[in-house]
Amino acid sequence: MKLDEFFVTGEPMIYAAMVSIVVASLAILIGLTYFKKWGYLWREWLTTVDHKRIGVMYIIAALLMLFRGGVDALLMRAQLAVPENGLLDAQHYNEIFTTHGVIMILFMAMPFIIGLMNIVVPLQIGARDVAFPRLNAVSFWLFFAGAMLFNLSFVIGGSPDAGWTAYFPLASLELSPTVGNNFYSIALQIAGIGTLLTGVNFIVTILKMRAPGMKLMQMPMFTWSILITSVIILFAFPVLTVALALMMFDRMFGGQFFTMANGGMDMLWANLFWVWGHPEVYIVILPAFGIYSEIISTFSKKNLYGYKSMVASMVVISLLSFVVWAHHFYTMGHGAMVNGVFSITTMAIAVPTGVKIFNWLFTLQKGRISFTTPMLYTLAFIPIFTIGGVTGVMLAMASADYQYHNTMFLVAHFHYVLIPGTVFAVIAGFHYWFPKMFGFRLNERLGKLAFWLIAIFFNVTFLPLFFLGLNGMSRRMYTYSAGSGFGPLNMIASIGAVGLALGFVVLCYNIYWSFRYAPRENASDPWGGGRTLEWATHSPVPEYNFARTPNVKGMDAYWHSKKENQPLFEGKIEPIHMPNNSGQPFILGVIFFFLGFFLIFSWWIPSIIAGIAVIIMLAARTFERDHGRHIPVKEIIETEKKLGGELV
Amino acid sequence: MKKRGPLLLFFISLIMLLSGCSSKLLVLDPKGPVAKTQSSTIIFSMIVMAVVLLVVYVMYIYMLTKYRATKANEGYEPPHIEGSKWLELIWTIIPIIIVVILSVVTVRTTNAVEKVPAGYEDQKPLVIYASSSDWKWHFSYPEENIETVNYVNIPTNRPVEFRLYAFGPITSFWVPQLGGQKYAMSDMVNKLNLVAEHEGSFFGRNSNFSGKGFAHMEFEVLAQSPADYTKWVDDVKKTASKLTEDEFNKLLDTPVVGRKTYSSTHLEFRPAPEGANGGHHHGGGDADAKDNTGSMDHSNMNMDDMESMDHSQHE
Ligand code: HEM
Ligand SMILES: [Cu+2]
Ligand SMILES: [Cu+2]
């Protein structure tokens, strides 16, 4: 392979990116060396098996990816702002919307959620850790390797350009001969394995590691949502694994599963993709429902209304999510009968979703609502997401979808679901649980400013797209003619996108500002209305989470222990058993990164070597004897004193 | 409150949409029975959904204004409320009823748009093969034995049966004012029944992303009176050159071409993947095959039949 095929060339924007990547990496390396932080980084972060730190690393990665995906979005909106714009050419636009979609869903939304669940779930169930801490670190590093690999395609080899859905035969070797879609299949595969392992880990954690006394029907709603999400992951991700493996065979080993000739079936890919892809949508939305449930009850100072029907509705949604996938291609020609069935199953999802909306509204009733930043995102979610929901019902009607399919109407719909649903939720959760990570709250004024910018400009950006769709504008068009009449609404949408970006900038500035100036509170329950167990321990949470295991007697255990003046923690402090840090997960991630990279370029000998290295790593782990260590009582007491000590 | 800003914006747009402006949006400006069924389905669903939105918004605003924390209710202790069986049942059952109503509408209209539109069943449809290639549309008229590229003329008030397939990636054939889209794929033929009830020029495009030239994959549908249409066909036959295999292969290899007209079709040397040449059948169980609403091509027609049909239709 020639060097100029290896590096992406000929684009000033990409040269600029290359330079800035190199400069930034050098700056980080030099900075770490100068401040002698290598040891700290290695000991405290790269080798950690602490679920809270792993969670923080997930969130940092997700925020970085939010910006990468956001820049993509801004570029797209810049290109579409006026008719016949020459800013981007077709190829560049195609790469950008492909990476935007993949990054936002798989490398932003998912890891942000997994980060929050890592931090919060063990705390909410009164556990010291997840069931398999070492596996948890492996999950993170696999995700991270996948994400880095995918981003690398931007400067090396070329980005995938067949859409985040990568429909065949367009994504086949024949029609996409560059390595772009190899990046897609390999990077997603590696990250996907990490996600699958997380799912397994959290199912076991939630089922096996709850504090004594906590029944399933007394778990906080966020934990419930994560349990159900993990089950969906367990059933959906293997489908992705298989689909991507077949894709890899088609692209790299001359397979003919999805090709045009030799009996390949293009729609087999579409089916496999969406059998995973639709449940994936619920994987990112159900945890959001959990987050909102926690926040809405905390800040209206009430217990959650209709707890049982909330749980039941999530279970129903998770079941239905597996029987609706064909609504993504009503137009492939499987007839009125099949389309009718899928229309009905799809619309049925609106029922449990509606139940949740009304339960949230009635949680507010007779409450005492305070408008904190996390609560503002939660409250804005309700009306905006409802628009996304009702347009979803409209899309579900097959006959009408023949007109909406593949248009801007669809793009508007799924942004109306994903942004207030998932993005607002992770931001809300981030603000809400921030003290648990770092011991202080983000600035409320900056938080609210960012919120208003995001909430308002979100609508300015995406509302026009409904009308563009109905006016005949297809999605994924890199340009349109002036005669089409799409110009003005696109301009409004692009202005909105700038406002939206501004909101995210304020959000990040808030993080920076708060790290420097926000008062360190160290209160266990800084919002003052905490109901669940995570608020019963210090902020920031010590390594061992709880000095003594909480004793749970019912729902909202912390709230009731405060109200009824009953101690949550009884008995005396004993030595705490914790797992040791390990460099293996990180090293495994690095090896997987190189394995993936070699595979993408079909460099077989290095691939085989890397593959053997993976096997050696796994084998070494099975022979390892590591029983962890105990934190002595003295050290626990000292830590507790330092953190405020009122709980001992 | 500031939060009502976006909501207000939405309602204003909704009202604008449902009133005067609606005639400007292609999908809601149908020129044939299929698009008409679809646009009235869309408007019906919009109205139902607007009612749902209204209920949620009214309750939402009520809760937020009534129960916000103020100085006046400083010491107020919200009560513990587990839920209410009856209320929860109500907001389960009413949505179920709505979904049932919408389901009935959906099943009926989906059946309707898959069939030859009502009132046109006993007319013999005009068959036009529409195939896509990077990045253009080929229209073959087996009856008339002519072929066009990137534009298609059809007679008004006669059912047109588009038979869709692709040379290359999956594309989607869409003429918003005549009816919703359907996929064109390399391994099978899909049928799309459309009727134009008004003369005029309608915008059509590929709606499914298919690579670099996708944005430019547009075509014009010109609906003419039957007399004008016949005249056009005669003209083409007289003036246009034949489409040879070489010429066709050259066309396939040229990414962007303008309009072309030929006095023969590519079906003779590159038959559509149907019948004996057909690929797989998507999701076509027996149930699908029995009711004729299935849009998949189940015809056992082979190429010989087709050719004989061609000749019989020659004028
Ligand atoms: C933050 C502001 C955002 C803006 C301005 C934005 C804008 C866009 C635009 C212009 C498109 C392409 C339309 C087209 O040409 O087809 C698009 C596609 C998409 N967006 Fe976003 N987006 C944003 C955030 C998000 C988020 C947060 C997610 C997911 C969590 C997301 C998921 C997607 C997906 C899946 C696609 C489809 C990509 C494809 O067509 O293959 N977007 N977005
Ligand atoms: Cu779906
Ligand atoms: Cu097919």
Short mmCIF file of N, CA, C and O in Angstrom, two decimals, chain A residues 472-524:
data_model
loop_
_atom_site.label_atom_id
_atom_site.label_comp_id
_atom_site.label_asym_id
_atom_site.label_seq_id
_atom_site.Cartn_x
_atom_site.Cartn_y
_atom_site.Cartn_z
N GLY A 472 -40.50 17.09 0.69
CA GLY A 472 -39.79 16.27 -0.28
C GLY A 472 -38.28 16.26 -0.17
O GLY A 472 -37.60 15.80 -1.08
N MET A 473 -37.73 16.74 0.94
CA MET A 473 -36.28 16.71 1.07
C MET A 473 -35.85 15.39 1.71
O MET A 473 -36.24 15.06 2.82
N SER A 474 -35.05 14.64 0.98
CA SER A 474 -34.56 13.38 1.51
C SER A 474 -33.42 13.61 2.48
O SER A 474 -32.76 14.64 2.44
N ARG A 475 -33.19 12.63 3.36
CA ARG A 475 -32.04 12.74 4.25
C ARG A 475 -30.78 12.41 3.46
O ARG A 475 -30.83 11.84 2.37
N ARG A 476 -29.65 12.77 4.00
CA ARG A 476 -28.34 12.41 3.48
C ARG A 476 -28.03 13.05 2.13
O ARG A 476 -27.17 12.57 1.41
N MET A 477 -28.76 14.11 1.78
CA MET A 477 -28.44 14.84 0.55
C MET A 477 -27.39 15.87 0.88
O MET A 477 -27.61 16.69 1.76
N TYR A 478 -26.27 15.86 0.16
CA TYR A 478 -25.24 16.82 0.53
C TYR A 478 -25.55 18.20 -0.01
O TYR A 478 -24.97 19.19 0.43
N THR A 479 -26.45 18.28 -0.96
CA THR A 479 -26.84 19.59 -1.45
C THR A 479 -28.21 19.51 -2.09
O THR A 479 -28.76 18.43 -2.28
N TYR A 480 -28.77 20.69 -2.39
CA TYR A 480 -30.09 20.74 -3.02
C TYR A 480 -30.13 22.00 -3.87
O TYR A 480 -29.33 22.91 -3.67
N SER A 481 -31.06 22.04 -4.80
CA SER A 481 -31.08 23.18 -5.71
C SER A 481 -31.90 24.31 -5.11
O SER A 481 -32.74 24.08 -4.23
N ALA A 482 -31.65 25.52 -5.59
CA ALA A 482 -32.41 26.66 -5.09
C ALA A 482 -33.89 26.50 -5.45
O ALA A 482 -34.77 26.88 -4.67
N GLY A 483 -34.15 25.91 -6.59
CA GLY A 483 -35.52 25.75 -7.05
C GLY A 483 -36.36 24.84 -6.16
O GLY A 483 -37.59 24.87 -6.20
N SER A 484 -35.70 24.00 -5.37
CA SER A 484 -36.44 23.08 -4.52
C SER A 484 -37.20 23.80 -3.43
O SER A 484 -38.14 23.26 -2.86
N GLY A 485 -36.78 25.01 -3.09
CA GLY A 485 -37.45 25.76 -2.03
C GLY A 485 -37.06 25.30 -0.63
O GLY A 485 -37.67 25.69 0.35
N PHE A 486 -36.02 24.49 -0.52
CA PHE A 486 -35.60 24.00 0.80
C PHE A 486 -34.73 25.01 1.55
O PHE A 486 -34.39 24.80 2.71
N GLY A 487 -34.32 26.07 0.86
CA GLY A 487 -33.33 26.98 1.41
C GLY A 487 -33.67 27.61 2.75
O GLY A 487 -32.93 27.42 3.73
N PRO A 488 -34.78 28.35 2.83
CA PRO A 488 -35.03 29.12 4.07
C PRO A 488 -35.09 28.25 5.33
O PRO A 488 -34.45 28.58 6.33
N LEU A 489 -35.82 27.17 5.28
CA LEU A 489 -35.93 26.33 6.49
C LEU A 489 -34.58 25.74 6.88
O LEU A 489 -34.26 25.61 8.06
N ASN A 490 -33.79 25.38 5.86
CA ASN A 490 -32.46 24.86 6.18
C ASN A 490 -31.60 25.92 6.85
O ASN A 490 -30.82 25.61 7.76
N MET A 491 -31.75 27.15 6.40
CA MET A 491 -30.99 28.23 7.02
C MET A 491 -31.37 28.37 8.49
O MET A 491 -30.50 28.47 9.37
N ILE A 492 -32.67 28.33 8.77
CA ILE A 492 -33.11 28.43 10.17
C ILE A 492 -32.49 27.29 10.99
O ILE A 492 -31.94 27.49 12.07
N ALA A 493 -32.55 26.09 10.43
CA ALA A 493 -32.01 24.94 11.16
C ALA A 493 -30.52 25.13 11.44
O ALA A 493 -30.04 24.79 12.52
N SER A 494 -29.81 25.68 10.48
CA SER A 494 -28.37 25.84 10.68
C SER A 494 -28.07 26.89 11.73
O SER A 494 -27.14 26.74 12.52
N ILE A 495 -28.88 27.95 11.75
CA ILE A 495 -28.69 28.95 12.80
C ILE A 495 -28.94 28.30 14.16
O ILE A 495 -28.20 28.49 15.12
N GLY A 496 -29.98 27.49 14.21
CA GLY A 496 -30.27 26.78 15.46
C GLY A 496 -29.10 25.92 15.91
O GLY A 496 -28.77 25.88 17.09
N ALA A 497 -28.44 25.27 14.95
CA ALA A 497 -27.33 24.38 15.31
C ALA A 497 -26.19 25.17 15.96
O ALA A 497 -25.54 24.68 16.88
N VAL A 498 -26.00 26.40 15.49
CA VAL A 498 -24.94 27.22 16.10
C VAL A 498 -25.31 27.54 17.56
O VAL A 498 -24.47 27.42 18.46
N GLY A 499 -26.58 27.89 17.77
CA GLY A 499 -27.03 28.16 19.13
C GLY A 499 -26.87 26.94 20.03
O GLY A 499 -26.42 27.02 21.18
N LEU A 500 -27.21 25.80 19.46
CA LEU A 500 -27.09 24.54 20.20
C LEU A 500 -25.63 24.29 20.58
O LEU A 500 -25.32 23.94 21.72
N ALA A 501 -24.76 24.53 19.62
CA ALA A 501 -23.33 24.33 19.89
C ALA A 501 -22.88 25.26 21.02
O ALA A 501 -22.12 24.85 21.91
N LEU A 502 -23.38 26.49 20.98
CA LEU A 502 -23.05 27.45 22.03
C LEU A 502 -23.45 26.91 23.40
O LEU A 502 -22.70 27.01 24.38
N GLY A 503 -24.63 26.31 23.45
CA GLY A 503 -25.09 25.70 24.70
C GLY A 503 -24.12 24.67 25.22
O GLY A 503 -23.79 24.64 26.41
N PHE A 504 -23.62 23.82 24.31
CA PHE A 504 -22.68 22.77 24.74
C PHE A 504 -21.35 23.38 25.18
O PHE A 504 -20.70 22.87 26.08
N VAL A 505 -20.97 24.50 24.55
CA VAL A 505 -19.74 25.16 24.96
C VAL A 505 -19.89 25.69 26.38
O VAL A 505 -19.00 25.52 27.23
N VAL A 506 -21.05 26.30 26.67
CA VAL A 506 -21.28 26.81 28.02
C VAL A 506 -21.24 25.65 29.03
O VAL A 506 -20.67 25.76 30.11
N LEU A 507 -21.84 24.53 28.64
CA LEU A 507 -21.82 23.35 29.50
C LEU A 507 -20.38 22.96 29.87
O LEU A 507 -20.06 22.71 31.03
N CYS A 508 -19.51 22.96 28.87
CA CYS A 508 -18.13 22.57 29.14
C CYS A 508 -17.39 23.63 29.93
O CYS A 508 -16.59 23.32 30.81
N TYR A 509 -17.69 24.88 29.62
CA TYR A 509 -17.08 25.96 30.40
C TYR A 509 -17.48 25.82 31.86
O TYR A 509 -16.67 26.02 32.77
N ASN A 510 -18.72 25.42 32.07
CA ASN A 510 -19.21 25.23 33.43
C ASN A 510 -18.38 24.17 34.16
O ASN A 510 -18.01 24.33 35.32
N ILE A 511 -18.04 23.10 33.47
CA ILE A 511 -17.23 22.05 34.11
C ILE A 511 -15.87 22.65 34.51
O ILE A 511 -15.41 22.49 35.63
N TYR A 512 -15.28 23.37 33.58
CA TYR A 512 -13.98 23.99 33.85
C TYR A 512 -14.09 24.97 35.02
O TYR A 512 -13.32 24.92 35.98
N TRP A 513 -15.08 25.85 34.93
CA TRP A 513 -15.25 26.88 35.96
C TRP A 513 -15.45 26.24 37.32
O TRP A 513 -14.83 26.64 38.32
N SER A 514 -16.30 25.24 37.36
CA SER A 514 -16.63 24.63 38.65
C SER A 514 -15.43 23.92 39.27
O SER A 514 -15.25 23.93 40.48
N PHE A 515 -14.60 23.29 38.42
CA PHE A 515 -13.41 22.65 38.96
C PHE A 515 -12.50 23.67 39.62
O PHE A 515 -11.87 23.39 40.62
N ARG A 516 -12.48 24.86 39.04
CA ARG A 516 -11.59 25.87 39.61
C ARG A 516 -12.20 26.58 40.81
O ARG A 516 -11.51 26.82 41.80
N TYR A 517 -13.47 26.96 40.70
CA TYR A 517 -14.00 27.90 41.68
C TYR A 517 -15.15 27.40 42.55
O TYR A 517 -15.47 28.03 43.54
N ALA A 518 -15.81 26.31 42.15
CA ALA A 518 -17.00 25.94 42.90
C ALA A 518 -16.64 25.56 44.33
O ALA A 518 -15.60 24.94 44.56
N PRO A 519 -17.47 25.94 45.30
CA PRO A 519 -17.17 25.59 46.69
C PRO A 519 -17.22 24.08 46.89
O PRO A 519 -18.10 23.41 46.38
N ARG A 520 -16.23 23.56 47.63
CA ARG A 520 -16.22 22.12 47.92
C ARG A 520 -17.12 21.87 49.10
O ARG A 520 -16.86 22.32 50.21
N GLU A 521 -18.21 21.16 48.87
CA GLU A 521 -19.21 21.01 49.92
C GLU A 521 -18.98 19.77 50.77
O GLU A 521 -19.17 19.77 51.97
N ASN A 522 -18.64 18.67 50.10
CA ASN A 522 -18.44 17.40 50.78
C ASN A 522 -19.63 16.93 51.59
O ASN A 522 -19.50 16.13 52.49
N ALA A 523 -20.82 17.45 51.28
CA ALA A 523 -21.99 16.93 51.97
C ALA A 523 -22.38 15.63 51.28
O ALA A 523 -22.21 15.50 50.08
N SER A 524 -22.94 14.70 52.03
CA SER A 524 -23.30 13.45 51.37
C SER A 524 -24.48 13.67 50.44
O SER A 524 -24.59 13.05 49.40
#
